[in-house]
Amino acid sequence: MLRMSAGLGLGSAMAGTPAAPARAADGPIVKPLPPELFIVYGTNAETRWEAMRGQGYLTPTDRFFVRNHTRTPLIDVRTWRLRLFGSGLHGSPTLDRPVAFSYEDLRGMPARTIDAFIECTGNGRSFYTTQQHQSVTGTPWRLGGVGVARWRGVPLAHVLERAGLTRRAVDIMPRGLDPDFIDAGRNHGRVRRPLPIAKALDDVLLAYEMNGRPLPPDHGFPVRLVVPGWVGIASIKWVGDIEVSDAPLSSPWNTVYYRMFGPGYPPEGSAPLTRQVLKSAFELPWDARFDAGRTTVLRGRSWSGDGAVRHVAVSTDGGGTWRRAALHGRRSGLGWVRWELPWRPPAPGSYELLARATDGTGATQPDVAPYNTLGYLFGAVVRHPVTVT
Ligand SMILES: Nc1nc2c(c(=O)[nH]1)N[C@H]1C(S)=C(S)[C@@H](COP(=O)(O)O)O[C@H]1N2
Ligand SMILES: [Mo]
């Protein structure tokens, strides 16, 4: 009863007025986007890496990046239901007569908490242009299209079992309640992307909390998927229904988007993208300033979709010489690792700082990322410009 009234209070507080099923917010993103925390690109906002300096392991919710295909919907949790249907469930329920769970149903199921990153597939895209002089389309993210949060929710495996999962199921497809996505005059319908059953049953969460609080509207209230290590598009927000199928599923988000296209790839593109690549970022503004002769501590974070980061090398002279950074704190495979290295800038001038991580599989960040026209998976070492005066 307590939990229920808390849920109700929250729903109406977030909607502002007693609720219509899904009311549009004023802008595409609901939370404040102060310029010292975010760089805004239309319906998306990236975290400024300098805003991570002095923070703990987790990205605070107020500075967690937002990637919206359209806009944040405001959902009334009292009428919201998670609907499961399809040929991969016993009795093949239809979308009209689905297996349905309420918010309270989900909150009453066994819960799990994980600290995991969510990262946009296009994170780092701008460096295809600025570092590799290649032309790509899409939001020109630097490295702030990533964050690590503490997600709490029900293992998706549990919900699928409760809905009557059969052994024939091969794919599931969660679908968001945000408006249809229209690109170049084509309506692709609501945001949805198939997920293979093996991943769905492994470590995926149907999350209802972020950093100890109910999910805020921009990050998927009332419920989102968290698909650890995978491209951000897999972590569907504002989930309204999930198809469970005994045959492979497809959507524009695994056919015309989120594959590698371009020279070196077949005309239909690569296989649908799954894991994120290894990356590193300095907790510094772009074009940071330092004083010559004064020792400073460079800090940053590295993460990989392929398990924990083992070590990080840093260069302060444009890649001429490298030193090992000291890793500190946790090195979770689903999150990131923090590192630091003292630096005494020798003389005034322009410098480039580089960080190169190696993960548990032995993979190391390359100098050049494989070109693809949509600018996905930029995992090369980024050259971070700074000025010493
Ligand atoms: N329904 C829905 N889910 C979505 C999206 C969206 O636009 N609609 N964007 C996806 C993409 S591309 C990314 S990178 C992540 C971003 O999650 P965040 O906004 O919580 O940071 O959500 C994913 N889930
Ligand atoms: Mo994304």
XYZ file of C-alpha atoms and ligand atoms in Angstrom:
414
model
C 0.000 0.000 0.000
C 2.803 2.381 0.914
C 4.694 1.551 -2.229
C 1.574 2.010 -4.271
C 0.783 5.487 -2.956
C 4.419 6.501 -3.465
C 4.100 5.404 -7.074
C 0.887 7.320 -7.581
C 2.206 10.492 -6.004
C 5.231 10.363 -8.208
C 3.251 9.853 -11.401
C 1.140 12.947 -10.914
C 4.042 15.048 -9.620
C 5.995 14.247 -12.774
C 3.095 14.907 -15.103
C 2.525 18.231 -13.343
C -1.252 17.932 -13.744
C -3.489 14.928 -13.105
C -2.671 12.826 -15.963
C -3.658 12.232 -19.517
C -2.164 8.898 -20.712
C 0.913 10.524 -22.226
C 1.226 14.270 -22.284
C 3.840 16.093 -24.313
C 6.475 18.079 -22.454
C 7.313 21.643 -23.536
C 10.587 20.669 -25.192
C 12.065 17.377 -26.377
C 13.874 16.976 -23.033
C 12.241 17.659 -19.663
C 15.181 18.129 -17.280
C 17.207 21.357 -17.144
C 20.202 21.415 -19.507
C 22.510 24.067 -18.041
C 25.333 24.924 -20.458
C 28.011 24.076 -17.878
C 26.759 20.466 -17.800
C 25.539 19.783 -21.345
C 26.069 20.442 -25.023
C 22.637 20.326 -26.664
C 21.988 19.055 -30.196
C 18.268 19.291 -30.967
C 16.550 16.413 -29.152
C 19.865 15.146 -27.690
C 22.241 16.468 -25.034
C 25.738 15.256 -24.232
C 27.446 15.447 -20.871
C 30.418 17.801 -20.679
C 33.317 15.695 -19.457
C 34.548 18.495 -17.196
C 31.241 18.061 -15.325
C 32.436 14.565 -14.293
C 35.470 15.967 -12.494
C 35.171 15.476 -8.728
C 32.189 13.158 -9.146
C 32.104 9.647 -7.764
C 31.865 6.444 -9.729
C 28.354 7.127 -11.025
C 27.197 9.839 -13.396
C 24.751 11.977 -11.399
C 21.310 11.978 -13.005
C 21.344 15.766 -13.482
C 24.262 15.412 -15.907
C 23.519 12.057 -17.564
C 23.329 12.427 -21.372
C 19.971 12.222 -23.131
C 19.429 10.708 -26.554
C 15.855 11.075 -27.827
C 14.760 10.182 -31.341
C 11.771 12.491 -30.840
C 10.771 13.710 -27.388
C 10.349 12.584 -23.818
C 6.770 11.347 -23.237
C 5.134 11.958 -19.856
C 3.498 8.699 -18.890
C 0.750 8.130 -16.328
C 1.945 5.165 -14.322
C -1.575 4.395 -13.094
C -2.783 3.424 -16.554
C 0.574 2.222 -17.914
C 0.935 -1.507 -18.546
C 3.789 -3.593 -19.890
C 2.246 -5.805 -22.579
C 3.940 -8.991 -23.734
C 2.754 -10.889 -26.778
C 3.911 -13.088 -29.633
C 4.629 -16.589 -30.884
C 7.464 -17.106 -28.394
C 5.036 -17.160 -25.446
C 2.736 -20.011 -24.421
C -0.627 -19.638 -26.140
C 0.777 -16.990 -28.526
C -0.979 -14.004 -26.910
C -1.689 -11.085 -29.237
C -1.109 -7.372 -28.672
C -4.904 -7.051 -28.248
C -4.958 -9.739 -25.578
C -1.453 -9.634 -24.151
C 0.074 -10.791 -20.897
C 0.083 -7.495 -18.982
C 1.952 -6.286 -15.903
C 1.377 -3.056 -13.992
C 4.120 -0.913 -12.485
C 3.205 -2.317 -9.069
C 3.416 -5.872 -10.429
C 6.976 -5.218 -11.623
C 7.999 -3.537 -8.372
C 6.759 -6.578 -6.506
C 9.003 -8.977 -8.446
C 12.540 -9.928 -7.362
C 14.798 -6.902 -7.917
C 18.412 -6.601 -9.012
C 20.784 -3.645 -8.985
C 23.679 -3.106 -11.402
C 26.092 -0.258 -12.118
C 26.300 -0.175 -15.899
C 27.088 2.280 -18.643
C 24.688 3.258 -21.351
C 26.437 4.739 -24.349
C 25.176 6.014 -27.676
C 26.490 4.082 -30.678
C 27.416 7.441 -32.221
C 29.430 8.602 -29.187
C 32.692 10.087 -30.530
C 31.226 10.476 -34.029
C 32.600 14.022 -34.501
C 36.155 12.622 -34.452
C 35.574 10.781 -37.725
C 35.435 14.301 -39.183
C 37.926 16.243 -37.057
C 40.554 13.507 -36.649
C 40.090 11.291 -39.689
C 38.733 13.896 -42.161
C 35.867 11.612 -43.141
C 32.289 12.636 -43.702
C 29.600 11.004 -41.611
C 25.966 11.815 -40.827
C 24.323 12.067 -37.408
C 24.696 13.976 -34.157
C 28.329 15.162 -33.837
C 28.930 13.851 -30.305
C 32.336 14.281 -28.749
C 32.737 11.733 -25.922
C 29.863 12.779 -23.644
C 27.243 10.393 -25.034
C 27.886 7.951 -22.193
C 27.137 7.622 -18.499
C 27.255 5.038 -15.723
C 24.238 4.816 -13.427
C 23.011 2.476 -10.720
C 20.017 0.745 -12.283
C 17.518 -1.207 -10.247
C 14.742 -3.280 -11.688
C 13.520 -6.765 -12.534
C 15.704 -9.108 -14.560
C 14.059 -9.296 -17.983
C 14.484 -13.078 -17.786
C 12.107 -13.140 -14.815
C 9.429 -11.126 -16.606
C 9.733 -13.294 -19.716
C 9.372 -16.459 -17.625
C 6.354 -15.023 -15.842
C 4.809 -14.174 -19.226
C 5.164 -17.798 -20.372
C 8.377 -17.914 -22.365
C 8.677 -20.996 -24.591
C 11.880 -22.699 -25.692
C 11.080 -21.696 -29.262
C 11.622 -17.962 -28.631
C 14.549 -16.526 -30.613
C 14.074 -12.725 -30.486
C 12.280 -10.197 -28.354
C 11.416 -6.648 -29.422
C 10.731 -3.939 -26.834
C 8.951 -0.839 -28.152
C 8.902 2.669 -26.686
C 5.874 4.856 -26.003
C 7.539 7.961 -27.448
C 6.125 9.416 -30.699
C 6.792 7.852 -34.122
C 10.255 8.523 -35.529
C 10.171 10.277 -38.895
C 13.423 10.534 -40.843
C 13.716 12.203 -44.240
C 9.933 12.113 -44.642
C 9.643 8.390 -43.779
C 7.666 7.304 -40.762
C 9.511 4.417 -39.119
C 6.944 4.022 -36.349
C 7.785 3.798 -32.688
C 11.360 3.188 -31.555
C 11.953 -0.569 -31.254
C 14.833 -2.946 -31.801
C 15.070 -6.740 -31.715
C 17.247 -8.331 -29.050
C 18.384 -11.974 -29.300
C 16.857 -14.172 -26.605
C 20.304 -15.233 -25.333
C 21.192 -11.634 -24.377
C 17.670 -10.969 -23.109
C 17.985 -13.896 -20.666
C 21.562 -13.071 -19.667
C 22.011 -9.742 -17.858
C 19.289 -7.411 -19.140
C 17.275 -5.420 -16.631
C 13.794 -3.903 -16.896
C 14.823 -0.930 -14.813
C 12.509 1.335 -12.832
C 15.168 3.135 -10.768
C 18.222 5.182 -11.692
C 20.724 6.208 -9.004
C 18.345 5.297 -6.192
C 15.328 7.220 -7.483
C 12.456 6.309 -9.807
C 13.559 6.739 -13.431
C 13.169 10.375 -14.444
C 10.997 11.040 -17.530
C 13.971 11.623 -19.869
C 15.604 8.318 -18.969
C 12.562 6.130 -19.537
C 9.943 6.487 -16.788
C 8.235 4.269 -15.818
C 10.403 1.410 -17.162
C 13.327 1.018 -19.566
C 15.602 -1.757 -20.680
C 19.234 -1.682 -19.572
C 21.288 -3.890 -21.882
C 24.810 -3.929 -20.398
C 27.721 -3.479 -22.784
C 25.543 -3.119 -25.856
C 24.882 -0.155 -28.136
C 22.618 2.374 -26.372
C 19.726 1.842 -28.796
C 19.240 -1.634 -27.274
C 18.258 0.003 -23.969
C 14.751 0.994 -25.070
C 13.149 3.666 -22.868
C 9.454 4.072 -21.946
C 8.773 0.436 -22.796
C 5.086 -0.197 -23.503
C 5.189 -3.628 -25.094
C 7.564 -6.473 -25.846
C 7.062 -8.898 -28.686
C 8.484 -12.364 -28.034
C 8.911 -14.283 -31.262
C 9.785 -17.793 -32.429
C 11.157 -16.273 -35.668
C 13.790 -13.538 -36.129
C 12.406 -9.989 -35.835
C 13.512 -6.849 -37.587
C 12.951 -3.107 -37.388
C 14.639 -0.079 -38.985
C 16.832 0.038 -35.858
C 18.574 -3.197 -36.813
C 18.378 -2.872 -40.612
C 18.870 0.705 -41.844
C 20.341 2.082 -38.585
C 22.869 0.615 -36.163
C 24.831 -1.377 -38.716
C 28.094 -0.371 -40.384
C 27.605 0.971 -43.913
C 30.135 2.159 -46.476
C 33.191 0.892 -48.342
C 34.181 -2.490 -46.980
C 30.638 -3.441 -45.975
C 27.975 -5.260 -48.021
C 25.178 -3.079 -49.465
C 22.791 -4.183 -46.698
C 25.440 -3.239 -44.140
C 27.228 -5.257 -41.466
C 25.422 -7.510 -39.026
C 23.363 -5.461 -36.516
C 25.705 -3.843 -33.989
C 25.817 -5.373 -30.534
C 28.710 -4.518 -28.188
C 30.229 -1.100 -27.656
C 33.913 -0.565 -28.325
C 36.620 0.454 -25.864
C 36.938 4.205 -25.157
C 38.628 6.710 -22.857
C 37.931 10.317 -21.933
C 39.649 13.008 -19.871
C 37.563 14.847 -17.258
C 38.542 18.126 -18.889
C 36.917 20.790 -21.010
C 37.816 20.826 -24.658
C 40.742 23.275 -24.986
C 41.454 23.168 -21.238
C 44.073 25.631 -19.920
C 47.029 24.811 -17.675
C 49.881 26.779 -16.143
C 53.400 25.960 -17.303
C 55.586 24.439 -14.578
C 52.735 23.709 -12.204
C 51.889 20.072 -11.494
C 48.300 19.097 -12.110
C 46.519 15.740 -11.926
C 44.934 14.536 -15.155
C 41.881 12.406 -14.535
C 39.693 10.330 -16.765
C 37.637 7.212 -17.245
C 37.787 4.237 -19.636
C 35.123 1.676 -20.468
C 34.467 -1.244 -22.783
C 31.525 -3.324 -23.931
C 33.810 -6.330 -23.647
C 34.581 -6.488 -19.947
C 36.712 -4.587 -17.473
C 39.516 -2.234 -18.527
C 42.958 -3.603 -17.553
C 45.212 -0.608 -18.047
C 45.356 2.877 -19.487
C 48.326 4.664 -21.033
C 48.416 8.455 -21.302
C 50.487 10.685 -23.559
C 50.868 14.415 -22.955
C 53.023 15.054 -26.000
C 50.688 14.135 -28.842
C 51.530 10.425 -28.761
C 55.340 10.642 -28.618
C 55.764 9.093 -25.172
C 53.353 7.183 -22.942
C 52.997 6.607 -19.206
C 50.738 4.234 -17.282
C 47.871 5.976 -15.504
C 47.005 4.815 -11.968
C 43.618 3.077 -11.934
C 41.546 3.614 -8.821
C 38.274 2.390 -7.383
C 36.137 -0.258 -8.950
C 36.826 -1.909 -12.297
C 33.450 -3.399 -13.004
C 33.037 -4.984 -16.409
C 29.656 -3.302 -16.875
C 30.778 0.178 -15.866
C 34.020 2.086 -16.257
C 37.301 2.547 -14.440
C 38.630 5.868 -13.161
C 42.288 6.764 -13.574
C 44.729 9.589 -12.926
C 48.209 10.731 -13.779
C 50.196 13.756 -12.577
C 51.446 16.133 -15.272
C 53.738 19.119 -15.086
C 53.301 21.027 -18.347
C 56.886 21.976 -19.294
C 56.392 25.145 -21.309
C 53.676 27.352 -22.816
C 52.145 26.124 -26.044
C 49.508 23.850 -27.537
C 49.427 20.190 -26.488
C 47.404 17.122 -27.273
C 46.506 14.705 -24.473
C 45.829 11.089 -25.444
C 44.533 8.140 -23.414
C 44.654 4.575 -24.673
C 42.911 1.774 -22.770
C 43.325 -1.984 -22.942
C 40.498 -4.265 -21.837
C 40.311 -7.778 -20.434
C 40.187 -9.346 -23.885
C 43.558 -7.724 -24.696
C 41.923 -5.268 -27.107
C 43.607 -1.851 -27.195
C 42.220 1.380 -28.610
C 43.543 1.821 -32.167
C 44.841 5.035 -33.753
C 42.144 4.964 -36.422
C 38.503 3.845 -36.179
C 37.026 1.865 -39.088
C 35.157 4.284 -41.334
C 31.413 3.886 -41.682
C 29.019 6.422 -43.165
C 26.803 6.690 -40.077
C 29.827 7.274 -37.835
C 29.213 4.493 -35.320
C 31.616 2.950 -32.804
C 34.435 5.512 -32.808
C 36.878 3.680 -30.562
C 40.170 5.233 -31.695
C 42.371 7.228 -29.314
C 41.047 10.801 -29.164
C 43.504 13.706 -29.366
C 42.339 16.164 -26.688
C 43.680 19.691 -27.303
C 44.832 21.816 -24.335
C 46.713 25.105 -24.009
C 49.526 25.777 -21.565
C 50.237 29.406 -20.674
N 11.913 4.592 -26.756
C 13.153 5.028 -26.980
N 14.191 4.366 -26.423
C 15.445 4.786 -26.634
C 15.722 5.899 -27.471
C 14.607 6.611 -28.018
O 14.739 7.621 -28.701
N 13.346 6.125 -27.752
N 17.016 6.246 -27.725
C 17.993 5.152 -27.582
C 19.364 5.571 -27.723
S 19.905 5.795 -29.333
C 20.208 5.698 -26.653
S 21.826 6.046 -26.872
C 19.708 5.547 -25.261
C 19.975 6.812 -24.475
O 19.529 6.694 -23.144
P 19.443 8.000 -22.221
O 18.705 9.062 -22.968
O 18.786 7.565 -20.963
O 20.861 8.463 -21.948
O 18.321 5.278 -25.227
C 17.844 4.432 -26.246
N 16.452 4.112 -26.013
Mo 22.166 6.065 -29.288
